[in-house]
Each structure stands twice: as structure tokens, then as C-alpha cells.
Amino acid sequence: MRKRLWAWLLAGFLLVAALTLYQAERTGRSESAADSCPESALECPGQEKPLPLPVPTAAPTDSPSAPVGPSPSATPATSATPSPTPPPPGSSAPPAPGPGCDAASPGACGFPDARSTGPRIALERHDTGNMSVKTDGMVIRGWDIRGSLDVYADNVTIIDSRITSTNWWGVNLRPGFKGLRVLHTTITALPGKGPDNGGVNYAVSNMGESSVEVGWCDVSVFGNALSMGQGNLHDNYVHDIVAFRNLGGEWQHTDAVISGGGNKGRLTVRHNTLLNSVPVDKGASAALGLFADTGVVSNVVVDDNWLAGGAYALYGGGPGATGIQVTDNVFSTQYHPHSGLYGAVAAWNAGGAGNVWRGNRMSDGRPVVPEPSP
């Protein structure tokens, strides 16, 4: 009897050891798969949300100052559960209409909305105020920022964060600096609390002469939301711009994307949802405004975007504009029967060298053909 009992105990011990070894081996494989998950993935099966990276200390500014730039309301959006990874920038194929795809549903039509933009991880609150970033290569990740970021450094990355500003801007790159990237971030403001007579002007402003990347961001409230002459703007959702009277007492001109011309690099605007619901009599200019305010407009790609609102949904650069490629965009009738109040497009220079107009259509499928410029 005693030998039989020892035999049973030995068998049980061996079984427990075998199960332990199997579990360790299986767990090791799972962690290896999670470690190989790319940074750009929206979700990684089996991987827990990463913790925010440590960020070097930056000094707060004493007081905000307005950036130099072209100057031709809603509640801040909250982050939603992310959808599967959006199409990578570079694809110009029009999305296939699906169930529920209509003029007021860019997300159902394959374009960015609240589900595919903004932070993908839990955030930690940081009451920064108006903070100057002066450390090259700084990474700000997982921050819920109450304030704004004024960048005096190269290769700064802001990712998986939220910025709620009462400054002129949410993020501003100063002249002489380069390499700014703003990814998977919500950028909004508090209407009535900004320095421009209660208004706020630029969600992301590029005052430099190098490219800025803004991707998978949820942007709202700011009057001229994405303001730059060169950059890579892709997979963003710009919406709920708020009308306000500026310090001069006039209605501030509003645009989801604005460029003032005179750029030395390329501006690429690809696969964004750009909405301007502000009434024209309260300052709306365009969903995407390419204006020759500070020089000739050149070298711009506008591809596979969803555009709606403004006096015209798109201002195409005007006389002298060259190298403007406008392809496979959808002009939505969400706010006006012709996308903009007066039409889909104005100031298109059909005879400009390198200018291309191809595959652009209304949300009901009708082709969009620019009228000849006067």
C-alpha cells in the first residue's frame, strides 16, 4: 500500500512539472509576438497597453505670442475606441461605397472619423500651461495636456496624447527647427478661452521651412486647424471648427487646412476628413484653402480626401499655381448642395505647369469639373 501511494505521488509531481514547462513555453511565445508588434499598429493581440515614455523636462513660457501665418463652435471631442488600422498614406484608390455611406458619413465611406483617430492608450494628465519644448528628439507619449506646446527643437514626436489648449495654437514649430511629428493625438481647445478675443487659431502651425507630419489626429475647434506650407497631412479627422470674432472685431476666416503659398517644400494632404461647418457669413473660407497670401502656391498633392463646407470646399492656388495635383477626392454635400456654399472648387489654374485634376467627384458620384478661372 505504501509503495502504491508513493507511486501516485510521483506521478502527480511529474504531471505538475510537465504542465509548468508547457505554460512557460507558451507564455514565452506570446510575449515574443507582442514584442514584435510594430509601433504603428492600432492594436496588438495579446499586448497590454504600453506605459507612457519618460519625457525630458521642458520649460513653460511666460506668455503666449501669436505665430506669423496666413489669416485669410463645438465642444472638445473625446477619444473613441479605435477601429482597425486605416489605409496607409500613399494609396489614391477611391473607397468602395458601403452600407450607410452617404454625404454625412465619412467613416462609413472609408474616411477618417473619431473611431480611427486620436490616442490609442490610457493618458496621464499634465497641466503644462504654455510649454516650450527645447530638447532634440523628445518623445511625448500618453500625456493628457492642459496647455500647448511651442517647439524649439529638432525631431520632436508627440504621439498617443491629447492637447486641450487656450493658446493661439495646440502645437507650434518655430522657425529654424525641423522634424516635428504629431501622431494619434487629439488636439482641441476651449471656445471663448483663447487669446484672440476668446478664439484659438492653429491646432498645428508650421512656422519653419521643413516638413511636419500630422497623422491619425482628431482635430477640432481651432479656426485654421492645420496651417503650413509644407508637410505630410494624412489620415486626420478635422471637424467642429468654432466661429469667433478676432481681436480686430471681424469674423476669423476658418479652414480645416490652410496654406499661404510661397512654400519651398512639398505639401501632401492625403486621406483626411476635412469639414468646415462654420457659416460663410461667420468667416468660413474652405475645407482646404491653398491661398497665395505670401507667395505663389506650388508642389501640393491633394489626394483621396473627404471635403465639405466653406465658401468653396477647395481653393486651388489661383493664378500662377504650379505642380498642384488634385486626385480622387470626394466633395461631400453634408453642409451645402455643392459641397461649399458657392461650389466645390475655386481658383483652379487649369493651365499651370504640372497641375492635374483627375477622379474628383461629389459624394453622390457626380464628377467635379472646375469652372475656368477668370
Tab-separated table of C-alpha atoms in Angstrom:
chain	number	residue	atom	x	y	z
A	1	MET	CA	0.000	0.000	0.000
A	2	ARG	CA	2.810	2.424	0.928
A	3	LYS	CA	4.629	1.742	-2.400
A	4	ARG	CA	1.394	2.390	-4.308
A	5	LEU	CA	0.905	5.730	-2.503
A	6	TRP	CA	4.463	6.842	-3.344
A	7	ALA	CA	3.874	5.848	-6.994
A	8	TRP	CA	0.753	8.032	-7.150
A	9	LEU	CA	2.585	10.983	-5.559
A	10	LEU	CA	5.474	10.639	-8.021
A	11	ALA	CA	3.090	10.536	-10.980
A	12	GLY	CA	1.308	13.672	-9.733
A	13	PHE	CA	4.609	15.520	-9.316
A	14	LEU	CA	5.676	14.644	-12.851
A	15	LEU	CA	2.314	15.822	-14.235
A	16	VAL	CA	2.573	19.205	-12.468
A	17	ALA	CA	6.131	19.681	-13.741
A	18	ALA	CA	5.103	18.925	-17.310
A	19	LEU	CA	2.229	21.412	-17.155
A	20	THR	CA	4.532	24.088	-15.727
A	21	LEU	CA	7.055	23.656	-18.519
A	22	TYR	CA	4.295	23.798	-21.150
A	23	GLN	CA	2.863	27.010	-19.686
A	24	ALA	CA	6.274	28.654	-19.571
A	25	GLU	CA	6.948	27.758	-23.173
A	26	ARG	CA	3.536	29.015	-24.327
A	27	THR	CA	3.891	32.284	-22.373
A	28	GLY	CA	7.308	32.893	-23.854
A	29	ARG	CA	5.925	32.638	-27.382
A	30	SER	CA	3.088	35.097	-26.599
A	31	GLU	CA	5.467	37.716	-25.218
A	32	SER	CA	7.713	37.364	-28.240
A	33	ALA	CA	4.791	38.018	-30.597
A	34	ALA	CA	3.759	41.088	-28.608
A	35	ASP	CA	7.306	42.438	-28.647
A	36	SER	CA	7.384	42.212	-32.449
A	37	CYS	CA	4.183	44.244	-32.841
A	38	PRO	CA	5.001	47.459	-34.786
A	39	GLU	CA	4.659	50.878	-33.160
A	40	SER	CA	2.268	51.934	-35.930
A	41	ALA	CA	-0.285	49.192	-35.174
A	42	LEU	CA	-3.509	50.412	-33.614
A	43	GLU	CA	-3.914	47.223	-31.587
A	44	CYS	CA	-1.704	44.209	-30.957
A	45	PRO	CA	-3.412	40.959	-29.880
A	46	GLY	CA	-2.072	39.772	-26.542
A	47	GLN	CA	-0.212	43.010	-25.859
A	48	GLU	CA	-1.118	45.235	-22.928
A	49	LYS	CA	-1.283	48.991	-23.345
A	50	PRO	CA	2.230	50.461	-23.152
A	51	LEU	CA	3.136	52.877	-20.395
A	52	PRO	CA	3.972	56.490	-21.307
A	53	LEU	CA	7.630	57.023	-22.121
A	54	PRO	CA	9.659	59.281	-19.797
A	55	VAL	CA	9.925	62.782	-21.209
A	56	PRO	CA	12.679	65.329	-20.502
A	57	THR	CA	11.549	68.394	-18.590
A	58	ALA	CA	10.652	71.430	-20.688
A	59	ALA	CA	10.337	74.993	-19.501
A	60	PRO	CA	6.977	76.830	-19.543
A	61	THR	CA	6.792	80.091	-21.451
A	62	ASP	CA	5.877	83.267	-19.641
A	63	SER	CA	3.134	84.314	-22.014
A	64	PRO	CA	1.787	83.225	-25.404
A	65	SER	CA	2.673	85.081	-28.573
A	66	ALA	CA	0.895	84.754	-31.882
A	67	PRO	CA	2.691	82.901	-34.703
A	68	VAL	CA	3.186	84.611	-38.026
A	69	GLY	CA	0.935	82.990	-40.581
A	70	PRO	CA	-1.900	83.490	-43.035
A	71	SER	CA	-5.128	84.846	-41.652
A	72	PRO	CA	-7.332	84.948	-44.715
A	73	SER	CA	-18.065	76.195	-32.110
A	74	ALA	CA	-18.119	72.941	-30.707
A	75	THR	CA	-17.262	71.010	-27.543
A	76	PRO	CA	-13.910	69.225	-27.487
A	77	ALA	CA	-14.112	65.735	-28.871
A	78	THR	CA	-13.432	62.735	-26.678
A	79	SER	CA	-11.416	59.729	-27.742
A	80	ALA	CA	-13.322	56.740	-29.017
A	81	THR	CA	-12.401	53.100	-29.371
A	82	PRO	CA	-10.085	52.832	-32.357
A	83	SER	CA	-11.136	50.977	-35.464
A	84	PRO	CA	-8.832	48.738	-37.481
A	85	THR	CA	-5.719	50.350	-38.904
A	86	PRO	CA	-6.654	52.963	-41.562
A	87	PRO	CA	-5.252	52.683	-45.084
A	88	PRO	CA	-1.595	53.726	-45.224
A	89	PRO	CA	-0.730	57.080	-46.788
A	90	GLY	CA	0.142	56.705	-50.427
A	91	SER	CA	-2.967	54.941	-51.672
A	92	SER	CA	-5.091	57.061	-54.002
A	93	ALA	CA	-7.734	54.456	-54.835
A	94	PRO	CA	-11.256	55.777	-54.084
A	95	PRO	CA	-13.014	53.836	-51.306
A	96	ALA	CA	-15.804	51.483	-52.308
A	97	PRO	CA	-19.191	52.754	-51.067
A	98	GLY	CA	-20.649	50.561	-48.361
A	99	PRO	CA	-23.877	50.323	-46.377
A	100	GLY	CA	-24.657	53.634	-44.719
A	101	CYS	CA	-22.230	55.567	-46.924
A	102	ASP	CA	-23.769	58.988	-47.505
A	103	ALA	CA	-22.862	62.652	-47.528
A	104	ALA	CA	-22.800	62.897	-43.730
A	105	SER	CA	-20.936	59.640	-43.012
A	106	PRO	CA	-17.257	59.858	-43.975
A	107	GLY	CA	-16.378	56.980	-41.656
A	108	ALA	CA	-18.866	54.647	-43.342
A	109	CYS	CA	-17.306	55.606	-46.671
A	110	GLY	CA	-13.784	54.623	-45.625
A	111	PHE	CA	-12.529	58.019	-44.451
A	112	PRO	CA	-11.166	59.019	-41.013
A	113	ASP	CA	-13.519	59.767	-38.148
A	114	ALA	CA	-13.410	59.676	-34.333
A	115	ARG	CA	-13.020	55.883	-34.327
A	116	SER	CA	-9.804	55.814	-36.363
A	117	THR	CA	-8.031	58.878	-34.937
A	118	GLY	CA	-6.731	60.115	-31.600
A	119	PRO	CA	-4.790	58.330	-28.839
A	120	ARG	CA	-4.735	54.528	-28.559
A	121	ILE	CA	-3.582	54.234	-24.926
A	122	ALA	CA	-4.602	55.434	-21.483
A	123	LEU	CA	-3.497	59.008	-20.751
A	124	GLU	CA	-1.964	60.725	-17.737
A	125	ARG	CA	-2.977	64.323	-17.018
A	126	HIS	CA	-0.292	67.024	-17.321
A	127	ASP	CA	-1.204	70.638	-16.565
A	128	THR	CA	1.689	72.057	-18.563
A	129	GLY	CA	0.390	75.504	-19.403
A	130	ASN	CA	2.118	77.003	-22.423
A	131	MET	CA	5.193	74.773	-22.517
A	132	SER	CA	8.361	75.314	-24.557
A	133	VAL	CA	9.966	72.106	-25.843
A	134	LYS	CA	13.731	72.627	-26.204
A	135	THR	CA	15.172	69.089	-26.195
A	136	ASP	CA	16.056	67.492	-29.550
A	137	GLY	CA	14.458	64.095	-30.061
A	138	MET	CA	11.928	64.487	-27.246
A	139	VAL	CA	9.029	61.999	-27.296
A	140	ILE	CA	5.793	62.998	-25.577
A	141	ARG	CA	3.538	59.967	-25.291
A	142	GLY	CA	0.453	59.219	-23.227
A	143	TRP	CA	0.012	62.780	-21.953
A	144	ASP	CA	-3.353	64.469	-21.427
A	145	ILE	CA	-2.045	68.016	-21.781
A	146	ARG	CA	-3.901	71.057	-20.460
A	147	GLY	CA	-1.913	73.706	-22.293
A	148	SER	CA	0.046	73.988	-25.540
A	149	LEU	CA	3.442	73.026	-26.949
A	150	ASP	CA	5.837	75.547	-28.503
A	151	VAL	CA	8.632	73.568	-30.184
A	152	TYR	CA	12.186	74.962	-30.302
A	153	ALA	CA	13.906	71.634	-31.053
A	154	ASP	CA	14.507	69.103	-33.833
A	155	ASN	CA	12.826	65.724	-34.294
A	156	VAL	CA	10.198	66.089	-31.586
A	157	THR	CA	7.429	63.456	-31.603
A	158	ILE	CA	4.026	63.859	-29.957
A	159	ILE	CA	2.124	60.578	-30.063
A	160	ASP	CA	-0.893	58.963	-28.395
A	161	SER	CA	-1.733	62.128	-26.461
A	162	ARG	CA	-4.411	64.762	-26.063
A	163	ILE	CA	-3.909	68.539	-26.094
A	164	THR	CA	-6.560	70.939	-24.812
A	165	SER	CA	-5.329	74.469	-25.450
A	166	THR	CA	-6.298	78.036	-24.595
A	167	ASN	CA	-3.352	79.432	-26.563
A	168	TRP	CA	-3.094	80.616	-30.167
A	169	TRP	CA	-2.095	77.065	-31.073
A	170	GLY	CA	-2.037	73.466	-29.871
A	171	VAL	CA	1.426	72.672	-31.304
A	172	ASN	CA	3.696	75.233	-32.962
A	173	LEU	CA	7.048	74.551	-34.686
A	174	ARG	CA	9.271	77.622	-34.535
A	175	PRO	CA	11.496	78.838	-37.416
A	176	GLY	CA	14.861	77.105	-37.739
A	177	PHE	CA	13.687	73.755	-36.367
A	178	LYS	CA	12.626	70.565	-38.155
A	179	GLY	CA	11.361	67.006	-37.900
A	180	LEU	CA	8.153	67.557	-35.896
A	181	ARG	CA	5.710	64.614	-35.901
A	182	VAL	CA	2.237	64.698	-34.339
A	183	LEU	CA	0.585	61.256	-34.482
A	184	HIS	CA	-2.513	59.592	-32.991
A	185	THR	CA	-3.291	62.709	-30.940
A	186	THR	CA	-6.455	64.655	-30.163
A	187	ILE	CA	-5.926	68.412	-30.481
A	188	THR	CA	-8.728	70.670	-29.328
A	189	ALA	CA	-9.344	73.923	-27.445
A	190	LEU	CA	-11.767	75.678	-25.125
A	191	PRO	CA	-14.048	78.031	-27.081
A	192	GLY	CA	-14.092	81.518	-25.621
A	193	LYS	CA	-10.879	80.997	-23.625
A	194	GLY	CA	-8.269	81.775	-26.293
A	195	PRO	CA	-6.125	84.918	-26.577
A	196	ASP	CA	-7.593	86.052	-29.918
A	197	ASN	CA	-10.666	87.706	-28.415
A	198	GLY	CA	-11.566	84.333	-26.918
A	199	GLY	CA	-10.752	82.412	-30.084
A	200	VAL	CA	-7.962	79.985	-30.969
A	201	ASN	CA	-6.252	79.848	-34.342
A	202	TYR	CA	-3.962	76.903	-35.148
A	203	ALA	CA	-4.117	73.300	-33.964
A	204	VAL	CA	-0.733	72.603	-35.619
A	205	SER	CA	1.292	75.507	-37.020
A	206	ASN	CA	4.496	75.125	-39.033
A	207	MET	CA	6.440	78.375	-38.911
A	208	GLY	CA	9.598	76.709	-40.226
A	209	GLU	CA	10.705	75.726	-43.715
A	210	SER	CA	10.834	71.956	-43.189
A	211	SER	CA	8.113	69.336	-43.439
A	212	VAL	CA	5.849	68.495	-40.491
A	213	GLU	CA	3.978	65.179	-40.274
A	214	VAL	CA	0.480	65.113	-38.802
A	215	GLY	CA	-1.232	61.726	-38.943
A	216	TRP	CA	-4.251	59.940	-37.409
A	217	CYS	CA	-5.135	63.043	-35.373
A	218	ASP	CA	-8.589	64.164	-34.192
A	219	VAL	CA	-8.650	67.967	-34.533
A	220	SER	CA	-11.452	70.353	-33.585
A	221	VAL	CA	-12.348	73.936	-32.554
A	222	PHE	CA	-9.279	75.788	-33.986
A	223	GLY	CA	-10.137	78.353	-36.688
A	224	ASN	CA	-7.313	77.458	-39.118
A	225	ALA	CA	-6.748	73.956	-37.863
A	226	LEU	CA	-3.710	72.668	-39.812
A	227	SER	CA	-1.630	75.617	-41.023
A	228	MET	CA	1.505	75.006	-43.086
A	229	GLY	CA	3.136	75.418	-46.487
A	230	GLN	CA	4.986	72.095	-46.396
A	231	GLY	CA	4.168	68.893	-44.606
A	232	ASN	CA	2.582	65.470	-44.745
A	233	LEU	CA	-1.015	65.542	-43.511
A	234	HIS	CA	-2.630	62.124	-43.651
A	235	ASP	CA	-5.469	60.147	-42.074
A	236	ASN	CA	-6.700	63.058	-39.923
A	237	TYR	CA	-10.230	63.977	-38.861
A	238	VAL	CA	-10.743	67.763	-38.731
A	239	HIS	CA	-14.215	68.807	-37.629
A	240	ASP	CA	-16.365	71.117	-35.499
A	241	ILE	CA	-14.401	74.299	-36.153
A	242	VAL	CA	-15.763	77.128	-33.992
A	243	ALA	CA	-16.544	80.581	-35.374
A	244	PHE	CA	-15.270	83.622	-33.468
A	245	ARG	CA	-14.600	87.323	-33.918
A	246	ASN	CA	-10.879	88.050	-33.787
A	247	LEU	CA	-9.120	90.871	-31.965
A	248	GLY	CA	-9.964	93.189	-34.852
A	249	GLY	CA	-13.664	92.533	-34.283
A	250	GLU	CA	-14.066	90.658	-37.573
A	251	TRP	CA	-15.137	87.080	-38.079
A	252	GLN	CA	-11.986	84.963	-38.220
A	253	HIS	CA	-11.553	83.159	-41.534
A	254	THR	CA	-11.777	79.408	-40.920
A	255	ASP	CA	-10.231	76.494	-42.826
A	256	ALA	CA	-9.644	72.861	-41.891
A	257	VAL	CA	-6.304	73.031	-43.762
A	258	ILE	CA	-4.695	76.297	-44.882
A	259	SER	CA	-1.525	77.121	-46.799
A	260	GLY	CA	-0.463	80.647	-47.610
A	261	GLY	CA	1.811	79.900	-50.570
A	262	GLY	CA	5.470	80.650	-51.056
A	263	ASN	CA	6.421	77.197	-49.796
A	264	LYS	CA	9.835	75.768	-50.661
A	265	GLY	CA	8.935	72.127	-49.972
A	266	ARG	CA	6.018	69.845	-50.798
A	267	LEU	CA	2.659	69.811	-49.045
A	268	THR	CA	0.856	66.451	-49.179
A	269	VAL	CA	-2.748	66.232	-47.993
A	270	ARG	CA	-3.857	62.601	-48.319
A	271	HIS	CA	-6.772	60.576	-46.966
A	272	ASN	CA	-8.147	63.103	-44.484
A	273	THR	CA	-11.666	64.087	-43.494
A	274	LEU	CA	-11.754	67.901	-43.656
A	275	LEU	CA	-15.000	69.513	-42.501
A	276	ASN	CA	-15.809	73.203	-42.123
A	277	SER	CA	-19.334	73.608	-40.797
A	278	VAL	CA	-18.942	77.329	-39.987
A	279	PRO	CA	-21.434	79.524	-41.882
A	280	VAL	CA	-19.893	81.678	-44.592
A	281	ASP	CA	-21.316	84.845	-43.030
A	282	LYS	CA	-19.341	83.957	-39.877
A	283	GLY	CA	-15.998	83.559	-41.598
A	284	ALA	CA	-15.862	80.164	-43.348
A	285	SER	CA	-13.354	80.093	-46.229
A	286	ALA	CA	-12.741	76.459	-47.178
A	287	ALA	CA	-12.276	72.890	-46.093
A	288	LEU	CA	-8.867	73.095	-47.794
A	289	GLY	CA	-7.528	76.526	-48.717
A	290	LEU	CA	-4.463	76.916	-50.938
A	291	PHE	CA	-4.073	80.688	-50.951
A	292	ALA	CA	-1.350	82.843	-52.498
A	293	ASP	CA	-1.221	85.141	-49.457
A	294	THR	CA	2.561	85.027	-49.011
A	295	GLY	CA	3.705	83.772	-52.425
A	296	VAL	CA	2.900	81.508	-55.362
A	297	VAL	CA	1.391	78.138	-54.456
A	298	SER	CA	3.344	75.139	-55.806
A	299	ASN	CA	4.125	71.466	-55.217
A	300	VAL	CA	0.933	70.341	-53.472
A	301	VAL	CA	-0.686	66.877	-53.570
A	302	VAL	CA	-4.363	66.694	-52.575
A	303	ASP	CA	-5.366	63.057	-52.856
A	304	ASP	CA	-8.205	60.850	-51.582
A	305	ASN	CA	-9.735	63.309	-49.100
A	306	TRP	CA	-13.310	63.883	-47.926
A	307	LEU	CA	-14.073	67.621	-48.161
A	308	ALA	CA	-17.127	69.591	-47.063
A	309	GLY	CA	-18.008	73.174	-46.193
A	310	GLY	CA	-16.683	76.689	-46.672
A	311	ALA	CA	-17.467	79.255	-49.361
A	312	TYR	CA	-15.768	76.730	-51.662
A	313	ALA	CA	-14.655	73.364	-50.330
A	314	LEU	CA	-11.296	73.761	-52.111
A	315	TYR	CA	-9.338	76.823	-53.176
A	316	GLY	CA	-6.859	75.526	-55.727
A	317	GLY	CA	-3.981	78.006	-55.570
A	318	GLY	CA	-5.065	80.702	-58.006
A	319	PRO	CA	-3.149	82.289	-60.906
A	320	GLY	CA	0.454	81.180	-61.171
A	321	ALA	CA	-0.043	77.989	-59.151
A	322	THR	CA	2.021	75.060	-60.462
A	323	GLY	CA	2.546	71.424	-59.565
A	324	ILE	CA	-0.879	71.092	-57.910
A	325	GLN	CA	-2.232	67.518	-58.129
A	326	VAL	CA	-5.850	67.080	-57.064
A	327	THR	CA	-6.931	63.459	-57.473
A	328	ASP	CA	-9.667	61.086	-56.300
A	329	ASN	CA	-11.230	63.375	-53.698
A	330	VAL	CA	-14.854	63.246	-52.534
A	331	PHE	CA	-16.724	66.545	-52.185
A	332	SER	CA	-19.493	65.939	-49.667
A	333	THR	CA	-22.875	67.710	-49.723
A	334	GLN	CA	-23.153	67.432	-45.935
A	335	TYR	CA	-23.425	71.208	-45.421
A	336	HIS	CA	-24.186	72.605	-48.887
A	337	PRO	CA	-25.641	71.092	-52.094
A	338	HIS	CA	-22.415	71.972	-53.959
A	339	SER	CA	-20.066	70.960	-51.105
A	340	GLY	CA	-19.109	74.612	-50.488
A	341	LEU	CA	-21.797	77.284	-50.378
A	342	TYR	CA	-20.855	78.585	-53.832
A	343	GLY	CA	-19.317	75.441	-55.275
A	344	ALA	CA	-16.834	72.618	-54.836
A	345	VAL	CA	-13.722	74.382	-56.153
A	346	ALA	CA	-12.465	77.863	-56.981
A	347	ALA	CA	-9.167	79.423	-58.087
A	348	TRP	CA	-8.079	76.381	-60.102
A	349	ASN	CA	-5.323	77.186	-62.602
A	350	ALA	CA	-6.002	74.579	-65.289
A	351	GLY	CA	-3.118	75.768	-67.453
A	352	GLY	CA	-0.452	75.748	-64.748
A	353	ALA	CA	2.597	73.553	-65.353
A	354	GLY	CA	2.187	70.197	-63.647
A	355	ASN	CA	-1.354	70.879	-62.465
A	356	VAL	CA	-3.532	67.737	-62.533
A	357	TRP	CA	-7.265	67.411	-61.878
A	358	ARG	CA	-8.472	63.786	-62.020
A	359	GLY	CA	-11.071	61.482	-60.491
A	360	ASN	CA	-12.716	64.037	-58.189
A	361	ARG	CA	-16.410	63.554	-57.516
A	362	MET	CA	-19.336	64.584	-55.347
A	363	SER	CA	-20.468	62.226	-52.599
A	364	ASP	CA	-23.362	61.157	-54.851
A	365	GLY	CA	-20.923	60.145	-57.593
A	366	ARG	CA	-21.203	63.145	-59.921
A	367	PRO	CA	-17.858	64.251	-61.360
A	368	VAL	CA	-16.480	67.589	-60.200
A	369	VAL	CA	-15.135	69.765	-63.009
A	370	PRO	CA	-13.611	73.156	-62.104
A	371	GLU	CA	-15.006	76.208	-63.808
A	372	PRO	CA	-12.493	78.165	-65.902
A	373	SER	CA	-10.678	80.815	-63.868
A	374	PRO	CA	-11.405	84.418	-64.920
